[in-house]
Amino acid sequence: MRFDAVVVAGGSGARAGGPKQWRALAGRPVLWWSVEALAVAGARRIVVVHPTGEAERVRTLIARPVLLAEGGASRFASVKAGVAALDDDPPDAILVHDAARPGLTVSVVADLLANLDGAEAALPVLPTSDTLKRSDDGAWLTGPAPERSRLFRAQTPQAFHWTVFRRALEAWRADDDPTDDIAIVEAVGARVRMTAGGARLMKLTYPEDFAMLEALLAPRASVRVGSGFDAHRFGEGDHVWLCGVRVPHDAGLIGHSDADVGLHALTDALLGAIAAGDIGDHFPPSDPRWKGAASDRFLRHALDLVKAARGRVVQIDVTLICERPRIKPFRDAMKSRLSEILELPLNAVSVKATTTETMGFTGRGEGMAAQALATIELFE
Ligand code: MG
């Protein structure tokens, strides 16, 4: 099911002591966590609804491509603005999520989508574990209390079939601000399915919530490290391809593809981190399709496999080993190319070079080699 997501990050955070969506939580901005989880869960497009004048801040904090929409005067207006940003290419389903709930997991999203089969909307809930009491003045019990087994605490993201939600949004009275988005489809009689929420999906409301959630978020990803090595022989030619950059040289590198040792070592590092074999398994040299191929497609394929394993690349480090050509003049171009292919910030991309002091095959100029390391986070 193709789904898009709207992340509402327009709040002023009066009770948490200032806007909370920008604050750091377990090393990342609060907003980042939700966008990351939705992207890893497979959201096709993600709209971030931000307060007026904060578009640039969202772009700085979130490296992933997201759509931006300016929030309105009420939460309802903000949700409507976010949904409108998707009208040009409607998805099958839409998830509406509060940025103030950064503890979203991939399994919560998968559960919601699975339950949209046979329902018009779905929401994650928690059972009420404490006994409930009633007080009309906040001081004295004025019972009788509601029966807690029939009451559930609603969380987000809330999931809807696109057509149902779109219709219900139009039908809702704009001057009435619903407490959540499910209320909007309940008003048009939609059947709403409950799914399992979680303690970590708690809403950041009070200052002390940050410490509590930080403790819950810390172990959500496991870290993997992969290594790769590659070598190619020099032959006829007037340039070599290294880390996706054309470097003029008085020789070329011989290989079935473009013989980019940097990209090949890096591709193997990514594959190694998710235990997915090596570059030869995925792109056999015997296959004529890869003859002369630009090697960025190998690396992109490895990146797709990392994403499919619910992972993200955190950082890469490549070392090119040769006496010549000189790497330094091309290093910045290589770093930007790698950052572009792997969707990584520049400060997470390292390209280094070394000679072998004229020893060995690289030292004698018979060929060149590269080794690479990649750090990957796999999400639950
Ligand atoms: Mg190779």
mmCIF file of C-alpha atoms and ligand atoms in Angstrom:
data_model
loop_
_atom_site.group_PDB
_atom_site.id
_atom_site.type_symbol
_atom_site.label_atom_id
_atom_site.label_comp_id
_atom_site.label_asym_id
_atom_site.label_seq_id
_atom_site.Cartn_x
_atom_site.Cartn_y
_atom_site.Cartn_z
ATOM 1 C CA MET A 1 0.000 0.000 0.000
ATOM 2 C CA ARG A 2 1.475 3.353 -1.060
ATOM 3 C CA PHE A 3 1.420 5.673 1.904
ATOM 4 C CA ASP A 4 2.447 9.251 2.556
ATOM 5 C CA ALA A 5 2.849 10.896 5.948
ATOM 6 C CA VAL A 6 2.173 14.307 7.451
ATOM 7 C CA VAL A 7 4.262 15.208 10.504
ATOM 8 C CA VAL A 8 2.773 18.088 12.459
ATOM 9 C CA ALA A 9 5.605 20.108 14.001
ATOM 10 C CA GLY A 10 3.860 23.412 14.423
ATOM 11 C CA GLY A 11 3.454 23.551 18.192
ATOM 12 C CA SER A 12 4.740 26.290 20.496
ATOM 13 C CA GLY A 13 5.337 23.773 23.323
ATOM 14 C CA ALA A 14 3.997 25.977 26.123
ATOM 15 C CA ARG A 15 4.015 23.156 28.692
ATOM 16 C CA ALA A 16 7.455 21.783 27.731
ATOM 17 C CA GLY A 17 9.113 25.198 28.081
ATOM 18 C CA GLY A 18 9.502 26.310 24.441
ATOM 19 C CA PRO A 19 9.168 24.641 21.016
ATOM 20 C CA LYS A 20 10.159 21.023 21.566
ATOM 21 C CA GLN A 21 10.345 19.821 17.947
ATOM 22 C CA TRP A 22 13.821 21.380 17.487
ATOM 23 C CA ARG A 23 15.300 20.272 20.812
ATOM 24 C CA ALA A 24 17.893 17.507 20.932
ATOM 25 C CA LEU A 25 16.783 14.097 22.117
ATOM 26 C CA ALA A 26 19.277 11.200 22.262
ATOM 27 C CA GLY A 27 21.591 13.210 20.007
ATOM 28 C CA ARG A 28 19.057 14.184 17.323
ATOM 29 C CA PRO A 29 16.393 16.882 16.996
ATOM 30 C CA VAL A 30 12.974 15.681 18.222
ATOM 31 C CA LEU A 31 11.513 16.127 14.720
ATOM 32 C CA TRP A 32 14.289 14.031 13.139
ATOM 33 C CA TRP A 33 13.220 10.836 14.930
ATOM 34 C CA SER A 34 9.721 10.774 13.479
ATOM 35 C CA VAL A 35 10.816 11.645 9.943
ATOM 36 C CA GLU A 36 13.509 8.969 10.081
ATOM 37 C CA ALA A 37 11.147 6.263 11.367
ATOM 38 C CA LEU A 38 8.518 7.064 8.723
ATOM 39 C CA ALA A 39 11.109 7.062 5.937
ATOM 40 C CA VAL A 40 12.605 3.765 7.079
ATOM 41 C CA ALA A 41 9.079 2.314 7.330
ATOM 42 C CA GLY A 42 8.605 3.095 3.623
ATOM 43 C CA ALA A 43 6.676 6.395 3.476
ATOM 44 C CA ARG A 44 6.707 7.575 -0.128
ATOM 45 C CA ARG A 45 6.487 11.282 0.706
ATOM 46 C CA ILE A 46 6.715 13.023 4.066
ATOM 47 C CA VAL A 47 5.281 16.488 4.662
ATOM 48 C CA VAL A 48 6.628 18.433 7.640
ATOM 49 C CA VAL A 49 4.161 21.081 8.791
ATOM 50 C CA HIS A 50 6.230 23.799 10.470
ATOM 51 C CA PRO A 51 5.508 27.132 12.162
ATOM 52 C CA THR A 52 5.618 30.261 9.979
ATOM 53 C CA GLY A 53 9.161 31.234 9.008
ATOM 54 C CA GLU A 54 10.781 27.950 10.110
ATOM 55 C CA ALA A 55 11.153 26.227 6.707
ATOM 56 C CA GLU A 56 14.894 26.828 6.627
ATOM 57 C CA ARG A 57 15.337 25.339 10.085
ATOM 58 C CA VAL A 58 13.593 22.124 9.012
ATOM 59 C CA ARG A 59 15.865 21.891 5.952
ATOM 60 C CA THR A 60 18.920 22.273 8.165
ATOM 61 C CA LEU A 61 17.811 19.675 10.716
ATOM 62 C CA ILE A 62 16.492 17.041 8.286
ATOM 63 C CA ALA A 63 18.874 15.753 5.620
ATOM 64 C CA ARG A 64 16.186 13.630 3.948
ATOM 65 C CA PRO A 65 14.076 15.125 1.166
ATOM 66 C CA VAL A 66 10.744 16.196 2.698
ATOM 67 C CA LEU A 67 7.895 18.402 1.559
ATOM 68 C CA LEU A 68 7.263 21.495 3.631
ATOM 69 C CA ALA A 69 3.974 23.136 4.538
ATOM 70 C CA GLU A 70 3.356 26.126 6.741
ATOM 71 C CA GLY A 71 1.112 25.444 9.725
ATOM 72 C CA GLY A 72 -2.157 27.250 10.376
ATOM 73 C CA ALA A 73 -3.727 28.917 13.404
ATOM 74 C CA SER A 74 -5.107 25.618 14.757
ATOM 75 C CA ARG A 75 -3.959 22.007 14.651
ATOM 76 C CA PHE A 76 -6.811 21.267 12.256
ATOM 77 C CA ALA A 77 -5.626 24.014 9.889
ATOM 78 C CA SER A 78 -2.079 22.653 10.077
ATOM 79 C CA VAL A 79 -3.167 19.105 9.216
ATOM 80 C CA LYS A 80 -5.219 20.443 6.327
ATOM 81 C CA ALA A 81 -2.232 22.387 4.997
ATOM 82 C CA GLY A 82 -0.058 19.274 5.227
ATOM 83 C CA VAL A 83 -2.602 17.102 3.415
ATOM 84 C CA ALA A 84 -3.037 19.733 0.686
ATOM 85 C CA ALA A 85 0.674 19.372 -0.120
ATOM 86 C CA LEU A 86 -0.044 15.771 -1.252
ATOM 87 C CA ASP A 87 -3.086 16.497 -3.429
ATOM 88 C CA ASP A 88 -1.131 16.512 -6.692
ATOM 89 C CA ASP A 89 -0.357 12.770 -6.436
ATOM 90 C CA PRO A 90 -2.644 11.136 -3.860
ATOM 91 C CA PRO A 91 -1.395 8.031 -2.007
ATOM 92 C CA ASP A 92 -3.559 5.031 -1.043
ATOM 93 C CA ALA A 93 -3.184 5.801 2.649
ATOM 94 C CA ILE A 94 -2.050 8.681 4.789
ATOM 95 C CA LEU A 95 -0.519 8.732 8.255
ATOM 96 C CA VAL A 96 -0.801 11.857 10.397
ATOM 97 C CA HIS A 97 1.767 12.045 13.167
ATOM 98 C CA ASP A 98 2.731 14.475 15.929
ATOM 99 C CA ALA A 99 6.409 15.434 15.943
ATOM 100 C CA ALA A 100 6.072 15.499 19.733
ATOM 101 C CA ARG A 101 5.971 11.675 19.655
ATOM 102 C CA PRO A 102 9.504 10.853 18.471
ATOM 103 C CA GLY A 103 9.467 7.251 19.738
ATOM 104 C CA LEU A 104 7.766 5.917 16.602
ATOM 105 C CA THR A 105 8.867 2.474 15.437
ATOM 106 C CA VAL A 106 8.661 0.740 12.077
ATOM 107 C CA SER A 107 6.506 -2.022 13.574
ATOM 108 C CA VAL A 108 3.858 0.469 14.752
ATOM 109 C CA VAL A 109 3.597 1.779 11.174
ATOM 110 C CA ALA A 110 3.487 -1.727 9.671
ATOM 111 C CA ASP A 111 0.721 -2.698 12.115
ATOM 112 C CA LEU A 112 -1.352 0.386 11.222
ATOM 113 C CA LEU A 113 -1.055 -0.270 7.484
ATOM 114 C CA ALA A 114 -1.954 -3.946 7.894
ATOM 115 C CA ASN A 115 -5.078 -2.961 9.821
ATOM 116 C CA LEU A 116 -6.277 -0.523 7.159
ATOM 117 C CA ASP A 117 -7.346 -3.646 5.280
ATOM 118 C CA GLY A 118 -10.974 -3.873 6.295
ATOM 119 C CA ALA A 119 -11.114 -0.569 8.173
ATOM 120 C CA GLU A 120 -11.290 3.048 7.063
ATOM 121 C CA ALA A 121 -8.867 4.279 9.699
ATOM 122 C CA ALA A 122 -6.561 2.880 12.361
ATOM 123 C CA LEU A 123 -4.878 4.303 15.433
ATOM 124 C CA PRO A 124 -2.378 3.044 18.006
ATOM 125 C CA VAL A 125 -3.729 2.951 21.549
ATOM 126 C CA LEU A 126 -2.599 2.023 25.028
ATOM 127 C CA PRO A 127 -4.882 0.377 27.569
ATOM 128 C CA THR A 128 -5.625 2.421 30.684
ATOM 129 C CA SER A 129 -3.663 0.716 33.439
ATOM 130 C CA ASP A 130 -4.415 3.078 36.330
ATOM 131 C CA THR A 131 -7.834 3.136 37.977
ATOM 132 C CA LEU A 132 -9.681 6.224 36.811
ATOM 133 C CA LYS A 133 -11.371 8.704 39.168
ATOM 134 C CA ARG A 134 -13.678 11.563 38.428
ATOM 135 C CA SER A 135 -13.445 15.077 39.832
ATOM 136 C CA ASP A 136 -15.352 18.096 38.562
ATOM 137 C CA ASP A 137 -13.293 20.679 40.495
ATOM 138 C CA GLY A 138 -9.843 19.016 40.512
ATOM 139 C CA ALA A 139 -9.887 18.712 44.313
ATOM 140 C CA TRP A 140 -12.718 16.413 45.428
ATOM 141 C CA LEU A 141 -13.926 13.179 43.954
ATOM 142 C CA THR A 142 -17.310 13.589 42.376
ATOM 143 C CA GLY A 143 -17.559 9.958 41.049
ATOM 144 C CA PRO A 144 -18.792 7.682 39.601
ATOM 145 C CA ALA A 145 -15.613 6.983 37.634
ATOM 146 C CA PRO A 146 -15.713 5.561 34.097
ATOM 147 C CA GLU A 147 -14.947 1.858 33.615
ATOM 148 C CA ARG A 148 -11.299 1.773 32.573
ATOM 149 C CA SER A 149 -11.443 -1.477 30.578
ATOM 150 C CA ARG A 150 -13.457 0.358 27.927
ATOM 151 C CA LEU A 151 -11.171 3.384 27.759
ATOM 152 C CA PHE A 152 -7.988 3.631 25.694
ATOM 153 C CA ARG A 153 -5.329 6.281 25.304
ATOM 154 C CA ALA A 154 -4.988 7.461 21.698
ATOM 155 C CA GLN A 155 -1.545 7.973 20.202
ATOM 156 C CA THR A 156 -0.244 8.872 16.741
ATOM 157 C CA PRO A 157 0.436 8.240 13.889
ATOM 158 C CA GLN A 158 -3.213 7.873 12.949
ATOM 159 C CA ALA A 159 -3.772 6.112 9.630
ATOM 160 C CA PHE A 160 -6.489 6.658 7.049
ATOM 161 C CA HIS A 161 -7.495 5.638 3.586
ATOM 162 C CA TRP A 162 -6.738 8.775 1.599
ATOM 163 C CA THR A 163 -10.201 9.215 0.065
ATOM 164 C CA VAL A 164 -11.953 8.781 3.422
ATOM 165 C CA PHE A 165 -9.714 11.286 5.190
ATOM 166 C CA ARG A 166 -9.813 13.824 2.362
ATOM 167 C CA ARG A 167 -13.624 13.740 2.321
ATOM 168 C CA ALA A 168 -13.897 13.973 6.106
ATOM 169 C CA LEU A 169 -11.520 16.956 6.218
ATOM 170 C CA GLU A 170 -13.796 18.868 3.843
ATOM 171 C CA ALA A 171 -16.878 17.952 5.847
ATOM 172 C CA TRP A 172 -15.434 19.080 9.185
ATOM 173 C CA ARG A 173 -16.411 22.514 10.521
ATOM 174 C CA ALA A 174 -13.232 24.589 10.277
ATOM 175 C CA ASP A 175 -13.971 26.600 13.438
ATOM 176 C CA ASP A 176 -14.072 23.421 15.554
ATOM 177 C CA ASP A 177 -10.588 22.133 16.519
ATOM 178 C CA PRO A 178 -10.713 18.318 16.992
ATOM 179 C CA THR A 179 -8.487 16.869 19.734
ATOM 180 C CA ASP A 180 -7.108 14.337 17.271
ATOM 181 C CA ASP A 181 -7.513 13.408 13.597
ATOM 182 C CA ILE A 182 -9.506 10.230 14.181
ATOM 183 C CA ALA A 183 -12.322 12.464 15.512
ATOM 184 C CA ILE A 184 -12.563 13.944 11.997
ATOM 185 C CA VAL A 185 -13.394 10.587 10.380
ATOM 186 C CA GLU A 186 -15.525 9.415 13.306
ATOM 187 C CA ALA A 187 -17.742 12.407 12.547
ATOM 188 C CA VAL A 188 -18.524 10.918 9.121
ATOM 189 C CA GLY A 189 -19.146 7.439 10.557
ATOM 190 C CA ALA A 190 -15.853 5.752 9.601
ATOM 191 C CA ARG A 191 -14.962 2.359 11.071
ATOM 192 C CA VAL A 192 -11.791 2.799 13.100
ATOM 193 C CA ARG A 193 -9.558 -0.085 14.118
ATOM 194 C CA MET A 194 -7.318 0.024 17.209
ATOM 195 C CA THR A 195 -3.732 -1.267 17.025
ATOM 196 C CA ALA A 196 -1.057 -1.641 19.684
ATOM 197 C CA GLY A 197 0.615 1.617 20.680
ATOM 198 C CA GLY A 198 3.641 1.745 22.896
ATOM 199 C CA ALA A 199 5.135 3.441 25.940
ATOM 200 C CA ARG A 200 7.885 4.896 23.764
ATOM 201 C CA LEU A 201 5.263 6.589 21.586
ATOM 202 C CA MET A 202 4.544 8.854 24.569
ATOM 203 C CA LYS A 203 3.978 12.528 23.857
ATOM 204 C CA LEU A 204 6.661 14.952 25.001
ATOM 205 C CA THR A 205 4.574 17.250 27.157
ATOM 206 C CA TYR A 206 6.468 18.226 30.305
ATOM 207 C CA PRO A 207 10.197 19.048 30.663
ATOM 208 C CA GLU A 208 10.849 15.803 32.565
ATOM 209 C CA ASP A 209 9.471 13.751 29.639
ATOM 210 C CA PHE A 210 12.706 14.342 27.713
ATOM 211 C CA ALA A 211 14.856 12.324 30.112
ATOM 212 C CA MET A 212 12.295 9.518 30.220
ATOM 213 C CA LEU A 213 12.031 9.256 26.451
ATOM 214 C CA GLU A 214 15.777 9.535 25.947
ATOM 215 C CA ALA A 215 16.203 6.401 28.059
ATOM 216 C CA LEU A 216 13.620 4.596 25.886
ATOM 217 C CA LEU A 217 15.029 5.734 22.536
ATOM 218 C CA ALA A 218 18.682 4.969 23.154
ATOM 219 C CA PRO A 219 18.664 1.236 22.246
ATOM 220 C CA ARG A 220 16.333 1.461 19.266
ATOM 221 C CA ALA A 221 18.987 0.833 16.614
ATOM 222 C CA SER A 222 21.805 -1.679 16.477
ATOM 223 C CA VAL A 223 25.098 -0.601 14.941
ATOM 224 C CA ARG A 224 26.868 -2.663 12.256
ATOM 225 C CA VAL A 225 30.234 -2.096 10.641
ATOM 226 C CA GLY A 226 31.211 -3.480 7.234
ATOM 227 C CA SER A 227 34.553 -3.440 5.435
ATOM 228 C CA GLY A 228 35.436 -3.685 1.748
ATOM 229 C CA PHE A 229 38.594 -4.011 -0.332
ATOM 230 C CA ASP A 230 39.152 -3.822 -4.075
ATOM 231 C CA ALA A 231 42.049 -3.633 -6.539
ATOM 232 C CA HIS A 232 42.280 -3.093 -10.288
ATOM 233 C CA ARG A 233 45.192 -3.219 -12.703
ATOM 234 C CA PHE A 234 46.404 -0.199 -14.698
ATOM 235 C CA GLY A 235 46.196 -0.432 -18.504
ATOM 236 C CA GLU A 236 45.622 1.699 -21.564
ATOM 237 C CA GLY A 237 43.770 4.977 -21.058
ATOM 238 C CA ASP A 238 43.882 8.630 -20.157
ATOM 239 C CA HIS A 239 41.721 8.713 -17.008
ATOM 240 C CA VAL A 240 40.508 6.639 -14.063
ATOM 241 C CA TRP A 241 37.199 6.709 -12.198
ATOM 242 C CA LEU A 242 37.648 7.036 -8.442
ATOM 243 C CA CYS A 243 34.766 7.434 -5.970
ATOM 244 C CA GLY A 244 32.529 8.454 -8.875
ATOM 245 C CA VAL A 245 34.874 11.199 -10.099
ATOM 246 C CA ARG A 246 36.778 11.227 -13.414
ATOM 247 C CA VAL A 247 40.470 11.737 -12.681
ATOM 248 C CA PRO A 248 42.817 12.434 -15.641
ATOM 249 C CA HIS A 249 45.811 10.060 -15.642
ATOM 250 C CA ASP A 250 48.334 8.643 -18.110
ATOM 251 C CA ALA A 251 46.757 5.184 -17.674
ATOM 252 C CA GLY A 252 43.307 3.714 -17.188
ATOM 253 C CA LEU A 253 42.068 0.984 -14.813
ATOM 254 C CA ILE A 254 41.080 -2.331 -16.346
ATOM 255 C CA GLY A 255 37.830 -3.926 -15.241
ATOM 256 C CA HIS A 256 34.538 -5.276 -16.468
ATOM 257 C CA SER A 257 32.716 -2.135 -15.255
ATOM 258 C CA ASP A 258 34.364 1.294 -14.999
ATOM 259 C CA ALA A 259 36.842 -0.255 -12.474
ATOM 260 C CA ASP A 260 36.155 2.397 -9.786
ATOM 261 C CA VAL A 261 38.051 0.792 -6.888
ATOM 262 C CA GLY A 262 36.670 3.353 -4.406
ATOM 263 C CA LEU A 263 33.026 2.665 -5.218
ATOM 264 C CA HIS A 264 33.639 -1.098 -5.377
ATOM 265 C CA ALA A 265 35.290 -1.199 -1.934
ATOM 266 C CA LEU A 266 32.490 0.959 -0.540
ATOM 267 C CA THR A 267 29.776 -1.206 -2.097
ATOM 268 C CA ASP A 268 31.346 -4.252 -0.438
ATOM 269 C CA ALA A 269 31.511 -2.381 2.892
ATOM 270 C CA LEU A 270 27.750 -1.650 2.769
ATOM 271 C CA LEU A 271 26.965 -5.239 1.734
ATOM 272 C CA GLY A 272 29.254 -6.507 4.494
ATOM 273 C CA ALA A 273 27.472 -4.468 7.158
ATOM 274 C CA ILE A 274 24.166 -6.183 6.365
ATOM 275 C CA ALA A 275 25.765 -9.569 5.628
ATOM 276 C CA ALA A 276 24.439 -9.512 2.045
ATOM 277 C CA GLY A 277 27.333 -11.120 0.210
ATOM 278 C CA ASP A 278 29.710 -9.209 -2.054
ATOM 279 C CA ILE A 279 29.551 -7.095 -5.182
ATOM 280 C CA GLY A 280 30.248 -10.138 -7.402
ATOM 281 C CA ASP A 281 27.119 -11.888 -6.065
ATOM 282 C CA HIS A 282 24.920 -8.961 -7.050
ATOM 283 C CA PHE A 283 26.699 -7.899 -10.245
ATOM 284 C CA PRO A 284 28.520 -10.945 -11.703
ATOM 285 C CA PRO A 285 31.411 -9.929 -14.026
ATOM 286 C CA SER A 286 30.071 -12.623 -16.405
ATOM 287 C CA ASP A 287 26.882 -10.556 -16.936
ATOM 288 C CA PRO A 288 27.239 -8.386 -20.083
ATOM 289 C CA ARG A 289 24.831 -5.831 -18.549
ATOM 290 C CA TRP A 290 27.607 -4.531 -16.273
ATOM 291 C CA LYS A 291 30.219 -4.146 -19.028
ATOM 292 C CA GLY A 292 31.564 -0.604 -18.761
ATOM 293 C CA ALA A 293 28.856 0.250 -16.220
ATOM 294 C CA ALA A 294 29.206 3.352 -14.060
ATOM 295 C CA SER A 295 29.797 1.954 -10.589
ATOM 296 C CA ASP A 296 27.490 4.381 -8.759
ATOM 297 C CA ARG A 297 24.649 1.997 -9.659
ATOM 298 C CA PHE A 298 26.385 -0.764 -7.650
ATOM 299 C CA LEU A 299 26.616 1.523 -4.631
ATOM 300 C CA ARG A 300 23.017 2.708 -5.027
ATOM 301 C CA HIS A 301 21.898 -0.927 -5.135
ATOM 302 C CA ALA A 302 23.780 -1.655 -1.900
ATOM 303 C CA LEU A 303 22.141 1.432 -0.343
ATOM 304 C CA ASP A 304 18.700 0.153 -1.406
ATOM 305 C CA LEU A 305 19.464 -3.180 0.284
ATOM 306 C CA VAL A 306 20.482 -1.362 3.473
ATOM 307 C CA LYS A 307 17.199 0.552 3.395
ATOM 308 C CA ALA A 308 15.235 -2.638 2.739
ATOM 309 C CA ALA A 309 16.872 -4.106 5.852
ATOM 310 C CA ARG A 310 15.430 -1.122 7.787
ATOM 311 C CA GLY A 311 18.838 0.446 8.014
ATOM 312 C CA ARG A 312 20.563 3.702 7.348
ATOM 313 C CA VAL A 313 24.185 4.506 6.610
ATOM 314 C CA VAL A 314 25.694 6.564 9.427
ATOM 315 C CA GLN A 315 29.218 7.173 8.152
ATOM 316 C CA ILE A 316 31.722 5.945 5.561
ATOM 317 C CA ASP A 317 35.511 6.057 5.313
ATOM 318 C CA VAL A 318 37.397 5.237 2.083
ATOM 319 C CA THR A 319 41.164 4.943 1.650
ATOM 320 C CA LEU A 320 42.586 5.001 -1.888
ATOM 321 C CA ILE A 321 45.976 3.317 -2.226
ATOM 322 C CA CYS A 322 48.313 4.333 -5.077
ATOM 323 C CA GLU A 323 51.492 6.242 -5.908
ATOM 324 C CA ARG A 324 49.761 8.106 -8.756
ATOM 325 C CA PRO A 325 47.472 9.810 -9.712
ATOM 326 C CA ARG A 326 47.474 12.401 -6.919
ATOM 327 C CA ILE A 327 44.176 12.168 -5.059
ATOM 328 C CA LYS A 328 44.181 15.344 -3.007
ATOM 329 C CA PRO A 329 43.060 17.764 -5.782
ATOM 330 C CA PHE A 330 39.959 15.566 -6.349
ATOM 331 C CA ARG A 331 39.153 14.699 -2.761
ATOM 332 C CA ASP A 332 36.435 17.316 -2.206
ATOM 333 C CA ALA A 333 34.704 16.367 -5.462
ATOM 334 C CA MET A 334 34.801 12.681 -4.397
ATOM 335 C CA LYS A 335 33.326 13.515 -1.001
ATOM 336 C CA SER A 336 30.420 15.476 -2.520
ATOM 337 C CA ARG A 337 29.753 12.707 -5.031
ATOM 338 C CA LEU A 338 29.639 10.069 -2.274
ATOM 339 C CA SER A 339 27.487 12.274 -0.058
ATOM 340 C CA GLU A 340 25.067 12.702 -2.971
ATOM 341 C CA ILE A 341 24.872 8.976 -3.812
ATOM 342 C CA LEU A 342 24.519 7.851 -0.198
ATOM 343 C CA GLU A 343 22.302 10.772 0.955
ATOM 344 C CA LEU A 344 24.807 11.544 3.716
ATOM 345 C CA PRO A 345 25.930 14.877 5.165
ATOM 346 C CA LEU A 346 29.469 15.801 4.088
ATOM 347 C CA ASN A 347 30.811 15.461 7.619
ATOM 348 C CA ALA A 348 29.884 11.751 7.537
ATOM 349 C CA VAL A 349 31.935 11.101 4.400
ATOM 350 C CA SER A 350 35.680 10.579 4.562
ATOM 351 C CA VAL A 351 38.013 10.026 1.604
ATOM 352 C CA LYS A 352 41.697 9.469 2.355
ATOM 353 C CA ALA A 353 44.684 8.463 0.246
ATOM 354 C CA THR A 354 47.988 6.798 0.920
ATOM 355 C CA THR A 355 50.940 5.458 -1.024
ATOM 356 C CA THR A 356 52.712 2.230 -0.100
ATOM 357 C CA GLU A 357 56.152 3.871 -0.246
ATOM 358 C CA THR A 358 56.839 2.225 -3.650
ATOM 359 C CA MET A 359 56.408 -1.280 -2.145
ATOM 360 C CA GLY A 360 54.099 -3.946 -3.546
ATOM 361 C CA PHE A 361 51.841 -3.836 -6.628
ATOM 362 C CA THR A 362 50.532 -0.346 -5.902
ATOM 363 C CA GLY A 363 54.058 0.836 -5.188
ATOM 364 C CA ARG A 364 55.304 -0.483 -8.541
ATOM 365 C CA GLY A 365 52.361 1.244 -10.262
ATOM 366 C CA GLU A 366 50.854 -2.037 -11.530
ATOM 367 C CA GLY A 367 47.459 -1.050 -10.265
ATOM 368 C CA MET A 368 45.621 0.596 -7.433
ATOM 369 C CA ALA A 369 43.567 -0.517 -4.471
ATOM 370 C CA ALA A 370 40.988 0.861 -2.072
ATOM 371 C CA GLN A 371 39.611 -0.123 1.266
ATOM 372 C CA ALA A 372 36.436 1.146 2.871
ATOM 373 C CA LEU A 373 34.501 1.019 6.128
ATOM 374 C CA ALA A 374 30.798 1.728 6.524
ATOM 375 C CA THR A 375 28.848 2.142 9.759
ATOM 376 C CA ILE A 376 25.177 1.284 9.552
ATOM 377 C CA GLU A 377 22.288 1.546 11.991
ATOM 378 C CA LEU A 378 19.590 -1.095 11.759
ATOM 379 C CA PHE A 379 16.259 -0.002 13.201
ATOM 380 C CA GLU A 380 13.920 -2.300 15.104
HETATM 381 MG MG MG B 1 36.347 -4.070 -8.589
#
